[in-house]
PDB file of C-alpha atoms and ligand atoms in Angstrom:
ATOM      1  CA  MET A  27       6.831   2.244  -4.476  1.00 57.00           C
ATOM      2  CA  ASP A  28       6.181   2.519  -1.045  1.00 70.00           C
ATOM      3  CA  ASN A  29       4.385  -0.990  -0.895  1.00 94.00           C
ATOM      4  CA  LYS A  30       5.259  -2.884   2.173  1.00 97.00           C
ATOM      5  CA  ILE A  31       2.050  -3.056   3.986  1.00 98.00           C
ATOM      6  CA  ILE A  32       1.168  -4.605   7.708  1.00 98.00           C
ATOM      7  CA  ILE A  33      -2.480  -4.855   7.802  1.00 98.00           C
ATOM      8  CA  MET A  34      -4.318  -5.096  11.288  1.00 98.00           C
ATOM      9  CA  GLY A  35      -7.577  -5.639  13.053  1.00 96.00           C
ATOM     10  CA  ILE A  36      -9.556  -7.568  15.353  1.00 93.00           C
ATOM     11  CA  GLN A  37     -10.539 -11.154  13.984  1.00 86.00           C
ATOM     12  CA  GLY A  38     -13.668 -10.954  11.669  1.00 87.00           C
ATOM     13  CA  CYS A  39     -12.841  -6.893  10.730  1.00 93.00           C
ATOM     14  CA  GLY A  40     -12.811  -7.593   6.870  1.00 93.00           C
ATOM     15  CA  LYS A  41      -8.921  -8.074   6.787  1.00 94.00           C
ATOM     16  CA  GLY A  42      -9.083 -11.050   4.544  1.00 94.00           C
ATOM     17  CA  THR A  43     -11.856  -9.521   1.906  1.00 96.00           C
ATOM     18  CA  GLN A  44      -9.809  -6.403   1.929  1.00 98.00           C
ATOM     19  CA  SER A  45      -6.348  -7.941   1.732  1.00 98.00           C
ATOM     20  CA  ALA A  46      -7.525 -10.114  -1.350  1.00 98.00           C
ATOM     21  CA  LYS A  47      -8.331  -6.782  -3.111  1.00 98.00           C
ATOM     22  CA  LEU A  48      -5.508  -4.973  -2.606  1.00 98.00           C
ATOM     23  CA  VAL A  49      -3.405  -8.103  -3.650  1.00 97.00           C
ATOM     24  CA  GLU A  50      -5.794  -8.451  -6.790  1.00 97.00           C
ATOM     25  CA  ASP A  51      -5.430  -4.788  -7.955  1.00 97.00           C
ATOM     26  CA  PHE A  52      -1.835  -3.926  -6.758  1.00 97.00           C
ATOM     27  CA  GLY A  53      -0.282  -7.209  -7.187  1.00 96.00           C
ATOM     28  CA  LEU A  54       1.249  -7.372  -3.494  1.00 97.00           C
ATOM     29  CA  THR A  55       2.409 -10.394  -2.646  1.00 97.00           C
ATOM     30  CA  PRO A  56       0.076 -11.532   0.646  1.00 97.00           C
ATOM     31  CA  VAL A  57       1.836 -13.478   3.602  1.00 98.00           C
ATOM     32  CA  GLY A  58      -0.710 -14.706   6.299  1.00 96.00           C
ATOM     33  CA  VAL A  59       0.784 -15.616   8.876  1.00 96.00           C
ATOM     34  CA  GLY A  60      -2.651 -17.292  10.269  1.00 93.00           C
ATOM     35  CA  ASP A  61      -2.736 -19.395   7.177  1.00 94.00           C
ATOM     36  CA  MET A  62       0.805 -20.522   6.908  1.00 96.00           C
ATOM     37  CA  PHE A  63       0.212 -22.008  10.509  1.00 96.00           C
ATOM     38  CA  ARG A  64      -2.854 -23.532   9.458  1.00 94.00           C
ATOM     39  CA  TRP A  65      -1.233 -25.273   6.850  1.00 96.00           C
ATOM     40  CA  LEU A  66       1.603 -26.246   9.021  1.00 96.00           C
ATOM     41  CA  ALA A  67      -1.031 -27.758  11.434  1.00 94.00           C
ATOM     42  CA  LYS A  68      -3.091 -29.437   8.946  1.00 94.00           C
ATOM     43  CA  ASN A  69      -0.370 -31.411   7.193  1.00 96.00           C
ATOM     44  CA  ASN A  70       1.192 -32.547  10.511  1.00 93.00           C
ATOM     45  CA  THR A  71       4.815 -31.087  10.028  1.00 94.00           C
ATOM     46  CA  THR A  72       6.789 -31.087  13.350  1.00 93.00           C
ATOM     47  CA  ILE A  73       6.258 -27.333  13.666  1.00 93.00           C
ATOM     48  CA  GLY A  74       2.854 -27.690  13.199  1.00 95.00           C
ATOM     49  CA  ARG A  75       2.226 -30.303  15.752  1.00 92.00           C
ATOM     50  CA  LYS A  76       3.698 -27.794  18.067  1.00 89.00           C
ATOM     51  CA  MET A  77       1.210 -25.067  17.467  1.00 92.00           C
ATOM     52  CA  LYS A  78      -2.321 -27.184  17.181  1.00 92.00           C
ATOM     53  CA  GLU A  79      -3.385 -27.084  20.748  1.00 90.00           C
ATOM     54  CA  ALA A  80      -2.701 -23.449  21.266  1.00 91.00           C
ATOM     55  CA  MET A  81      -4.353 -22.595  17.665  1.00 91.00           C
ATOM     56  CA  ALA A  82      -7.462 -24.457  18.417  1.00 89.00           C
ATOM     57  CA  ARG A  83      -7.921 -22.754  21.702  1.00 88.00           C
ATOM     58  CA  GLY A  84      -7.496 -19.643  20.360  1.00 83.00           C
ATOM     59  CA  GLU A  85      -4.227 -18.580  22.316  1.00 87.00           C
ATOM     60  CA  LEU A  86      -1.092 -17.574  20.412  1.00 88.00           C
ATOM     61  CA  VAL A  87       1.478 -19.725  19.383  1.00 94.00           C
ATOM     62  CA  ASP A  88       4.567 -19.391  21.266  1.00 93.00           C
ATOM     63  CA  ASP A  89       6.683 -16.379  19.845  1.00 91.00           C
ATOM     64  CA  GLN A  90       9.861 -18.385  19.345  1.00 93.00           C
ATOM     65  CA  THR A  91       8.221 -20.965  16.979  1.00 94.00           C
ATOM     66  CA  VAL A  92       6.523 -17.392  15.530  1.00 96.00           C
ATOM     67  CA  PHE A  93       9.918 -15.836  15.060  1.00 97.00           C
ATOM     68  CA  ASP A  94      11.393 -18.970  13.204  1.00 96.00           C
ATOM     69  CA  VAL A  95       8.473 -19.313  10.856  1.00 96.00           C
ATOM     70  CA  VAL A  96       7.923 -15.593  10.015  1.00 98.00           C
ATOM     71  CA  LYS A  97      11.826 -15.127   9.353  1.00 97.00           C
ATOM     72  CA  TRP A  98      12.199 -17.796   7.065  1.00 96.00           C
ATOM     73  CA  ARG A  99       9.168 -16.201   5.070  1.00 97.00           C
ATOM     74  CA  LEU A 100      10.019 -12.596   5.142  1.00 97.00           C
ATOM     75  CA  ASP A 101      13.555 -13.583   4.154  1.00 96.00           C
ATOM     76  CA  LEU A 102      12.562 -15.362   1.051  1.00 96.00           C
ATOM     77  CA  HIS A 103      12.075 -11.931  -0.409  1.00 94.00           C
ATOM     78  CA  ASP A 104       9.873 -13.131  -3.121  1.00 93.00           C
ATOM     79  CA  TRP A 105       8.024  -9.804  -3.670  1.00 94.00           C
ATOM     80  CA  ASP A 106       8.102  -7.797  -6.659  1.00 93.00           C
ATOM     81  CA  LYS A 107       5.421  -5.030  -6.316  1.00 95.00           C
ATOM     82  CA  GLY A 108       5.042  -5.215  -2.339  1.00 96.00           C
ATOM     83  CA  LEU A 109       4.069  -7.026   0.341  1.00 98.00           C
ATOM     84  CA  LEU A 110       1.128  -7.446   2.520  1.00 98.00           C
ATOM     85  CA  LEU A 111       1.744  -9.131   5.817  1.00 98.00           C
ATOM     86  CA  ASP A 112      -1.413  -9.948   7.825  1.00 97.00           C
ATOM     87  CA  GLY A 113      -1.081 -11.559  11.468  1.00 96.00           C
ATOM     88  CA  PHE A 114       1.888 -10.261  12.743  1.00 97.00           C
ATOM     89  CA  PRO A 115       3.043  -8.623  15.021  1.00 98.00           C
ATOM     90  CA  ARG A 116       0.449  -9.733  17.451  1.00 95.00           C
ATOM     91  CA  ASN A 117       1.768  -8.172  20.675  1.00 95.00           C
ATOM     92  CA  GLU A 118       4.770  -6.150  21.987  1.00 97.00           C
ATOM     93  CA  LYS A 119       7.148  -8.747  22.041  1.00 97.00           C
ATOM     94  CA  GLN A 120       6.888  -9.717  18.233  1.00 97.00           C
ATOM     95  CA  ARG A 121       6.451  -5.677  17.010  1.00 98.00           C
ATOM     96  CA  ARG A 122      10.022  -5.063  18.563  1.00 98.00           C
ATOM     97  CA  TRP A 123      11.353  -8.239  17.031  1.00 98.00           C
ATOM     98  CA  LEU A 124      10.320  -7.055  13.912  1.00 98.00           C
ATOM     99  CA  PHE A 125      11.178  -3.154  14.087  1.00 97.00           C
ATOM    100  CA  GLU A 126      13.966  -2.934  16.519  1.00 97.00           C
ATOM    101  CA  GLU A 127      15.922  -6.511  16.661  1.00 97.00           C
ATOM    102  CA  ASN A 128      15.652  -7.243  13.175  1.00 97.00           C
ATOM    103  CA  ASN A 129      15.020  -3.587  11.535  1.00 94.00           C
ATOM    104  CA  TYR A 130      12.698  -4.993   8.770  1.00 96.00           C
ATOM    105  CA  LYS A 131      11.067  -1.440   7.442  1.00 96.00           C
ATOM    106  CA  PHE A 132       7.370  -1.024   6.338  1.00 97.00           C
ATOM    107  CA  ASP A 133       5.377   1.721   4.864  1.00 97.00           C
ATOM    108  CA  HIS A 134       2.238   1.302   6.448  1.00 98.00           C
ATOM    109  CA  VAL A 135       0.507  -0.225   8.916  1.00 98.00           C
ATOM    110  CA  LEU A 136      -3.100  -0.528   7.724  1.00 98.00           C
ATOM    111  CA  TYR A 137      -5.721  -0.598  10.862  1.00 98.00           C
ATOM    112  CA  ILE A 138      -9.287  -1.425   9.851  1.00 98.00           C
ATOM    113  CA  ASP A 139     -11.198  -0.476  13.062  1.00 96.00           C
ATOM    114  CA  ILE A 140     -14.141  -1.776  14.292  1.00 93.00           C
ATOM    115  CA  PRO A 141     -15.070  -0.220  17.626  1.00 85.00           C
ATOM    116  CA  ASP A 142     -18.102  -2.815  17.963  1.00 86.00           C
ATOM    117  CA  GLU A 143     -17.229  -6.441  19.139  1.00 84.00           C
ATOM    118  CA  ARG A 144     -20.775  -7.874  18.723  1.00 87.00           C
ATOM    119  CA  ILE A 145     -20.357  -6.982  14.640  1.00 86.00           C
ATOM    120  CA  VAL A 146     -16.894  -9.412  14.537  1.00 87.00           C
ATOM    121  CA  VAL A 147     -18.449 -12.245  16.803  1.00 86.00           C
ATOM    122  CA  GLU A 148     -21.622 -12.312  14.173  1.00 86.00           C
ATOM    123  CA  ARG A 149     -19.080 -12.258  11.204  1.00 85.00           C
ATOM    124  CA  MET A 150     -16.763 -14.836  12.586  1.00 84.00           C
ATOM    125  CA  LEU A 151     -19.254 -17.150  13.473  1.00 86.00           C
ATOM    126  CA  ALA A 152     -20.716 -16.650  10.019  1.00 86.00           C
ATOM    127  CA  ARG A 153     -17.627 -17.896   8.325  1.00 82.00           C
ATOM    128  CA  GLY A 154     -17.376 -20.902  10.399  1.00 79.00           C
ATOM    129  CA  ARG A 155     -13.720 -21.788  10.464  1.00 77.00           C
ATOM    130  CA  ALA A 156     -12.618 -24.707  12.630  1.00 74.00           C
ATOM    131  CA  ASP A 157     -11.333 -22.783  15.125  1.00 77.00           C
ATOM    132  CA  ASP A 158     -14.269 -20.131  14.964  1.00 79.00           C
ATOM    133  CA  ASN A 159     -15.995 -21.750  18.057  1.00 83.00           C
ATOM    134  CA  GLU A 160     -17.590 -18.934  19.933  1.00 84.00           C
ATOM    135  CA  ALA A 161     -15.338 -19.784  23.278  1.00 88.00           C
ATOM    136  CA  ALA A 162     -11.950 -19.585  20.763  1.00 87.00           C
ATOM    137  CA  ILE A 163     -13.290 -16.182  19.566  1.00 87.00           C
ATOM    138  CA  LYS A 164     -13.964 -14.795  22.757  1.00 87.00           C
ATOM    139  CA  VAL A 165     -10.324 -15.733  23.607  1.00 89.00           C
ATOM    140  CA  ARG A 166      -8.921 -14.266  20.356  1.00 89.00           C
ATOM    141  CA  ILE A 167     -11.049 -11.133  21.001  1.00 91.00           C
ATOM    142  CA  GLY A 168      -9.571 -10.740  24.543  1.00 92.00           C
ATOM    143  CA  GLU A 169      -6.136 -11.375  23.206  1.00 91.00           C
ATOM    144  CA  TYR A 170      -6.211  -8.666  20.723  1.00 93.00           C
ATOM    145  CA  ARG A 171      -7.730  -6.100  22.839  1.00 94.00           C
ATOM    146  CA  ARG A 172      -4.756  -6.842  25.438  1.00 96.00           C
ATOM    147  CA  GLU A 173      -1.628  -7.706  23.351  1.00 95.00           C
ATOM    148  CA  THR A 174      -2.354  -6.562  20.059  1.00 96.00           C
ATOM    149  CA  GLU A 175      -4.176  -3.095  20.171  1.00 96.00           C
ATOM    150  CA  PRO A 176      -1.473  -1.427  22.627  1.00 97.00           C
ATOM    151  CA  THR A 177       1.078  -1.860  19.877  1.00 98.00           C
ATOM    152  CA  LEU A 178      -1.014   0.571  17.972  1.00 98.00           C
ATOM    153  CA  ALA A 179       0.493   3.146  19.794  1.00 98.00           C
ATOM    154  CA  ALA A 180       4.067   2.607  18.605  1.00 98.00           C
ATOM    155  CA  TYR A 181       2.751   2.594  14.857  1.00 98.00           C
ATOM    156  CA  GLU A 182       1.044   6.147  15.202  1.00 98.00           C
ATOM    157  CA  LYS A 183       4.212   7.479  16.822  1.00 98.00           C
ATOM    158  CA  ALA A 184       6.294   6.123  14.170  1.00 97.00           C
ATOM    159  CA  GLY A 185       3.747   7.835  11.452  1.00 98.00           C
ATOM    160  CA  LEU A 186       2.989   4.597  10.089  1.00 98.00           C
ATOM    161  CA  LEU A 187      -0.182   4.265  11.276  1.00 98.00           C
ATOM    162  CA  ARG A 188      -3.038   4.703   8.629  1.00 98.00           C
ATOM    163  CA  THR A 189      -6.392   4.048  10.365  1.00 98.00           C
ATOM    164  CA  VAL A 190     -10.069   3.195   8.387  1.00 98.00           C
ATOM    165  CA  ASN A 191     -13.303   2.640   9.591  1.00 96.00           C
ATOM    166  CA  GLY A 192     -14.269  -1.044   9.035  1.00 96.00           C
ATOM    167  CA  ILE A 193     -17.860  -0.585   9.184  1.00 94.00           C
ATOM    168  CA  GLY A 194     -19.786  -0.260   5.941  1.00 93.00           C
ATOM    169  CA  THR A 195     -19.825  -2.155   2.447  1.00 96.00           C
ATOM    170  CA  VAL A 196     -16.627  -4.026   0.977  1.00 97.00           C
ATOM    171  CA  ASP A 197     -16.232  -1.334  -1.485  1.00 98.00           C
ATOM    172  CA  GLU A 198     -17.076   1.586   0.841  1.00 98.00           C
ATOM    173  CA  VAL A 199     -14.332   0.451   3.344  1.00 98.00           C
ATOM    174  CA  TYR A 200     -11.913  -0.318   0.692  1.00 98.00           C
ATOM    175  CA  ALA A 201     -12.249   3.214  -0.692  1.00 98.00           C
ATOM    176  CA  ARG A 202     -11.432   4.389   2.647  1.00 98.00           C
ATOM    177  CA  ILE A 203      -8.247   2.152   2.254  1.00 98.00           C
ATOM    178  CA  LEU A 204      -6.979   3.563  -0.552  1.00 98.00           C
ATOM    179  CA  ALA A 205      -7.356   6.769   0.179  1.00 98.00           C
ATOM    180  CA  ALA A 206      -5.518   6.491   3.258  1.00 98.00           C
ATOM    181  CA  LEU A 207      -2.723   4.633   1.459  1.00 97.00           C
ATOM    182  CA  GLY A 208      -2.587   7.369  -1.116  1.00 96.00           C
ATOM    183  CA  TRP A 209      -3.146   4.956  -3.857  1.00 96.00           C
ATOM    184  CA  LYS A 210      -4.954   4.802  -6.880  1.00 94.00           C
ATOM    185  CA  LYS A 211      -6.637   1.833  -8.999  1.00 87.00           C
ATOM    186  CA  ALA A 212      -4.620   1.632 -12.575  1.00 78.00           C
TER     187      ALA A 212
HETATM  188  P1  LIG B 317      -5.537 -16.165  12.514  1.00 85.57           P
HETATM  189  O1  LIG B 317      -5.931 -16.622  11.037  1.00 85.57           O
HETATM  190  O2  LIG B 317      -4.550 -14.753  11.920  1.00 85.57           O
HETATM  191  O3  LIG B 317      -7.023 -15.969  13.317  1.00 85.57           O
HETATM  192  O4  LIG B 317      -4.389 -16.981  13.066  1.00 85.57           O
HETATM  193  C1  LIG B 317      -4.921 -18.419  13.831  1.00 85.57           C
HETATM  194  C2  LIG B 317      -4.216 -18.866  14.587  1.00 85.57           C
HETATM  195  O5  LIG B 317      -2.893 -18.655  14.327  1.00 85.57           O
HETATM  196  C3  LIG B 317      -4.457 -17.584  15.758  1.00 85.57           C
HETATM  197  O6  LIG B 317      -5.479 -18.217  16.973  1.00 85.57           O
HETATM  198  C4  LIG B 317      -3.362 -18.315  16.629  1.00 85.57           C
HETATM  199  O7  LIG B 317      -3.383 -19.340  17.593  1.00 85.57           O
HETATM  200  C5  LIG B 317      -2.068 -18.268  15.702  1.00 85.57           C
HETATM  201  N1  LIG B 317      -1.309 -17.173  15.191  1.00 85.57           N
HETATM  202  C6  LIG B 317      -1.479 -16.411  14.161  1.00 85.57           C
HETATM  203  N2  LIG B 317      -0.898 -15.440  14.280  1.00 85.57           N
HETATM  204  C7  LIG B 317       0.121 -15.599  15.204  1.00 85.57           C
HETATM  205  C8  LIG B 317       1.435 -14.479  16.034  1.00 85.57           C
HETATM  206  N3  LIG B 317       1.650 -13.695  15.333  1.00 85.57           N
HETATM  207  N4  LIG B 317       1.449 -14.976  17.021  1.00 85.57           N
HETATM  208  C9  LIG B 317       1.226 -16.161  17.497  1.00 85.57           C
HETATM  209  N5  LIG B 317       0.111 -16.715  17.017  1.00 85.57           N
HETATM  210  C10 LIG B 317      -0.362 -16.598  15.872  1.00 85.57           C
END
């Protein structure tokens, strides 16, 4: 099965909710880079201490640290039915590292598109994670527009991009996702 997916979208687009549904229905192994980083920081690991400050400000963790963690995680090869990667790559350098320098293969880049920023700010303030204060959210949105969005062009060119409108109910968006992937629930 062609089940290696990168899921993308601005924070608050519903990625987490939709990822959980894909994991549940298709047995994908979730790899959430932000979640891994939060775990590393919370448990006061050596590598976590280095990333704590950047995360609290909403800034990106430095690339080399990210590469070390992602490489370790992907090289476990612990997926059986497929992989769902969330939170990486987040900029051109990370995209090139993954696809060009390391030649990792993915089948789909699933992009949940929310054109209106006000919707995501409201959603993020409502979920109330520790790094979801308004200042950090604004930094993350700016970072996303500047760094992450421009990487979509390369996926489009490679024929990997599946864009889905993220405005609607959870079930509506999920139905669009399955259609875009060409998948059916068993
Ligand atoms: P997220 O849960 O994806 O919003 O990630 C939370 C925080 O982890 C981000 O604000 C960044 O500080 C850091 N982070 C997650 N993914 C990356 C990445 N690919 N590159 C750099 N920093 C990241």
